[in-house]
PDB file of C-alpha atoms in Angstrom:
ATOM      1  CA  GLY B   1       0.339 -14.635 -13.241  1.00  0.00           C
ATOM      2  CA  GLY B   2      -1.711 -11.723 -12.059  1.00  0.00           C
ATOM      3  CA  THR B   3      -1.527  -7.963 -12.338  1.00  0.00           C
ATOM      4  CA  PHE B   4       0.065  -7.286  -8.931  1.00  0.00           C
ATOM      5  CA  ASP B   5       1.710  -9.299  -6.201  1.00  0.00           C
ATOM      6  CA  THR B   6       1.764  -7.017  -3.162  1.00  0.00           C
ATOM      7  CA  ILE B   7      -0.447  -4.396  -1.512  1.00  0.00           C
ATOM      8  CA  CYS B   8       0.581  -2.244   1.465  1.00  0.00           C
ATOM      9  CA  VAL B   9      -2.080  -0.242   3.331  1.00  0.00           C
ATOM     10  CA  PRO B  10      -0.565   2.235   5.844  1.00  0.00           C
ATOM     11  CA  PRO B  11      -2.606   2.683   9.043  1.00  0.00           C
ATOM     12  CA  ASN B  12      -3.847   5.919  10.538  1.00  0.00           C
ATOM     13  CA  ARG B  13      -2.277   5.716  13.984  1.00  0.00           C
ATOM     14  CA  THR B  14      -4.719   8.200  15.539  1.00  0.00           C
ATOM     15  CA  LYS B  15      -7.888   6.565  14.197  1.00  0.00           C
ATOM     16  CA  ASP B  16      -9.034   2.990  13.749  1.00  0.00           C
ATOM     17  CA  SER B  17      -8.692   3.154   9.957  1.00  0.00           C
ATOM     18  CA  ASN B  18      -6.157   3.468   7.169  1.00  0.00           C
ATOM     19  CA  LEU B  19      -4.697   6.653   5.692  1.00  0.00           C
ATOM     20  CA  GLY B  20      -6.826   6.458   2.545  1.00  0.00           C
ATOM     21  CA  PHE B  21      -4.101   5.284   0.191  1.00  0.00           C
ATOM     22  CA  ALA B  22      -2.204   2.101  -0.638  1.00  0.00           C
ATOM     23  CA  PHE B  23       0.964   0.999  -2.331  1.00  0.00           C
ATOM     24  CA  VAL B  24       0.501  -1.649  -4.999  1.00  0.00           C
ATOM     25  CA  ASN B  25       3.464  -3.582  -6.438  1.00  0.00           C
ATOM     26  CA  PHE B  26       2.584  -4.536 -10.017  1.00  0.00           C
ATOM     27  CA  VAL B  27       4.264  -7.504 -11.674  1.00  0.00           C
ATOM     28  CA  SER B  28       5.490  -5.346 -14.552  1.00  0.00           C
ATOM     29  CA  GLU B  29       5.730  -1.769 -15.708  1.00  0.00           C
ATOM     30  CA  GLU B  30       3.175  -2.602 -18.402  1.00  0.00           C
ATOM     31  CA  ARG B  31       0.606  -3.729 -15.823  1.00  0.00           C
ATOM     32  CA  ALA B  32       1.215  -0.575 -13.781  1.00  0.00           C
ATOM     33  CA  ALA B  33       0.724   1.603 -16.883  1.00  0.00           C
ATOM     34  CA  GLU B  34      -2.531  -0.236 -17.735  1.00  0.00           C
ATOM     35  CA  PHE B  35      -3.846   0.349 -14.209  1.00  0.00           C
ATOM     36  CA  GLN B  36      -2.861   3.996 -14.306  1.00  0.00           C
ATOM     37  CA  ALA B  37      -4.534   4.506 -17.716  1.00  0.00           C
ATOM     38  CA  LEU B  38      -7.745   2.910 -16.436  1.00  0.00           C
ATOM     39  CA  TRP B  39      -7.978   4.495 -12.960  1.00  0.00           C
ATOM     40  CA  GLN B  40      -6.124   7.854 -12.946  1.00  0.00           C
ATOM     41  CA  GLY B  41      -8.606  10.569 -11.968  1.00  0.00           C
ATOM     42  CA  ARG B  42     -11.546   8.235 -11.449  1.00  0.00           C
ATOM     43  CA  PRO B  43     -13.295   7.684  -8.133  1.00  0.00           C
ATOM     44  CA  LEU B  44     -12.964   4.245  -6.555  1.00  0.00           C
ATOM     45  CA  ARG B  45     -16.688   4.331  -5.748  1.00  0.00           C
ATOM     46  CA  PRO B  46     -19.425   6.636  -7.100  1.00  0.00           C
ATOM     47  CA  CYS B  47     -19.894   8.152  -3.616  1.00  0.00           C
ATOM     48  CA  ASP B  48     -16.193   9.201  -3.627  1.00  0.00           C
ATOM     49  CA  ALA B  49     -16.522  11.464  -6.693  1.00  0.00           C
ATOM     50  CA  GLU B  50     -14.828  14.354  -4.879  1.00  0.00           C
ATOM     51  CA  ARG B  51     -11.790  12.118  -4.143  1.00  0.00           C
ATOM     52  CA  PRO B  52     -10.559  10.757  -7.475  1.00  0.00           C
ATOM     53  CA  LEU B  53      -7.674   8.298  -7.498  1.00  0.00           C
ATOM     54  CA  LYS B  54      -4.146   9.576  -8.016  1.00  0.00           C
ATOM     55  CA  VAL B  55      -1.918   6.895  -9.473  1.00  0.00           C
ATOM     56  CA  ALA B  56       1.832   7.501  -9.397  1.00  0.00           C
ATOM     57  CA  PRO B  57       5.039   5.490  -9.033  1.00  0.00           C
ATOM     58  CA  ALA B  58       6.331   5.187  -5.464  1.00  0.00           C
ATOM     59  CA  GLN B  59       9.842   6.384  -4.556  1.00  0.00           C
ATOM     60  CA  THR B  60      10.674   2.908  -3.229  1.00  0.00           C
ATOM     61  CA  GLN B  61      10.081   0.018  -5.634  1.00  0.00           C
ATOM     62  CA  GLY B  62       9.637  -3.710  -4.863  1.00  0.00           C
ATOM     63  CA  LEU B  63       8.467  -5.700  -1.845  1.00  0.00           C
ATOM     64  CA  GLU B  64      11.876  -6.327  -0.243  1.00  0.00           C
ATOM     65  CA  ALA B  65      12.914  -2.660  -0.439  1.00  0.00           C
ATOM     66  CA  ASN B  66       9.572  -1.542   1.057  1.00  0.00           C
ATOM     67  CA  VAL B  67       9.746  -4.076   3.900  1.00  0.00           C
ATOM     68  CA  ARG B  68      13.288  -2.843   4.708  1.00  0.00           C
ATOM     69  CA  LEU B  69      12.003   0.748   4.732  1.00  0.00           C
ATOM     70  CA  ILE B  70       9.083  -0.112   7.057  1.00  0.00           C
ATOM     71  CA  ARG B  71      11.327  -2.101   9.416  1.00  0.00           C
ATOM     72  CA  GLN B  72      13.651   0.906   9.739  1.00  0.00           C
ATOM     73  CA  LYS B  73      10.833   2.889  11.349  1.00  0.00           C
ATOM     74  CA  PRO B  74      10.673   2.702  15.166  1.00  0.00           C
ATOM     75  CA  MET B  75       8.187  -0.113  15.733  1.00  0.00           C
ATOM     76  CA  GLY B  76       8.338   0.547  19.480  1.00  0.00           C
ATOM     77  CA  ARG B  77       6.263   3.708  19.078  1.00  0.00           C
ATOM     78  CA  MET B  78       3.411   1.679  17.655  1.00  0.00           C
ATOM     79  CA  LYS B  79       0.848   0.991  20.375  1.00  0.00           C
ATOM     80  CA  SER B  80      -0.477  -2.203  18.850  1.00  0.00           C
ATOM     81  CA  ARG B  81      -0.028  -4.620  15.957  1.00  0.00           C
ATOM     82  CA  ARG B  82      -2.960  -2.830  14.272  1.00  0.00           C
ATOM     83  CA  ASN B  83      -0.677   0.169  13.762  1.00  0.00           C
ATOM     84  CA  VAL B  84       1.777  -1.771  11.602  1.00  0.00           C
ATOM     85  CA  PRO B  85       1.105  -1.352   7.866  1.00  0.00           C
ATOM     86  CA  LEU B  86      -0.909  -4.194   6.348  1.00  0.00           C
ATOM     87  CA  VAL B  87       1.133  -5.885   3.639  1.00  0.00           C
ATOM     88  CA  VAL B  88      -0.358  -8.743   1.607  1.00  0.00           C
ATOM     89  CA  GLN B  89       1.697 -10.777  -0.823  1.00  0.00           C
ATOM     90  CA  GLU B  90       0.133 -13.473  -2.970  1.00  0.00           C
ATOM     91  CA  GLY B  91      -2.963 -13.462  -0.751  1.00  0.00           C
ATOM     92  CA  ARG B  92      -1.078 -13.867   2.558  1.00  0.00           C
ATOM     93  CA  PRO B  93      -0.127 -11.243   5.164  1.00  0.00           C
ATOM     94  CA  VAL B  94       3.583 -10.438   5.445  1.00  0.00           C
ATOM     95  CA  MET B  95       4.775 -10.113   9.030  1.00  0.00           C
ATOM     96  CA  LEU B  96       6.607  -6.824   9.536  1.00  0.00           C
ATOM     97  CA  GLY B  97       7.880  -7.112  13.099  1.00  0.00           C
ATOM     98  CA  GLU B  98      11.473  -6.427  13.961  1.00  0.00           C
ATOM     99  CA  PRO B  99      13.963  -8.318  11.734  1.00  0.00           C
TER     100      PRO B  99
END
């Protein structure tokens, strides 16, 4: 097994980019703690020194709970498929259209 199984990157709906953060679902609390110990307060890239990473547990835990939460949001307000959060599980995109 790996360290994590799911990544969700929320889009910036007013720009053609993401919001600058992601949700990562780690396979265990131990893996999450290891990642936090390694990355908390460090920049992702040297050129991002003024924006160090902040690693914290999310309010909603687990893929299924997060997909339910995303699906509850009004998808009709999203102008295109690009505005739906990108969710990748085990290397494959997870479709988040209406249930």
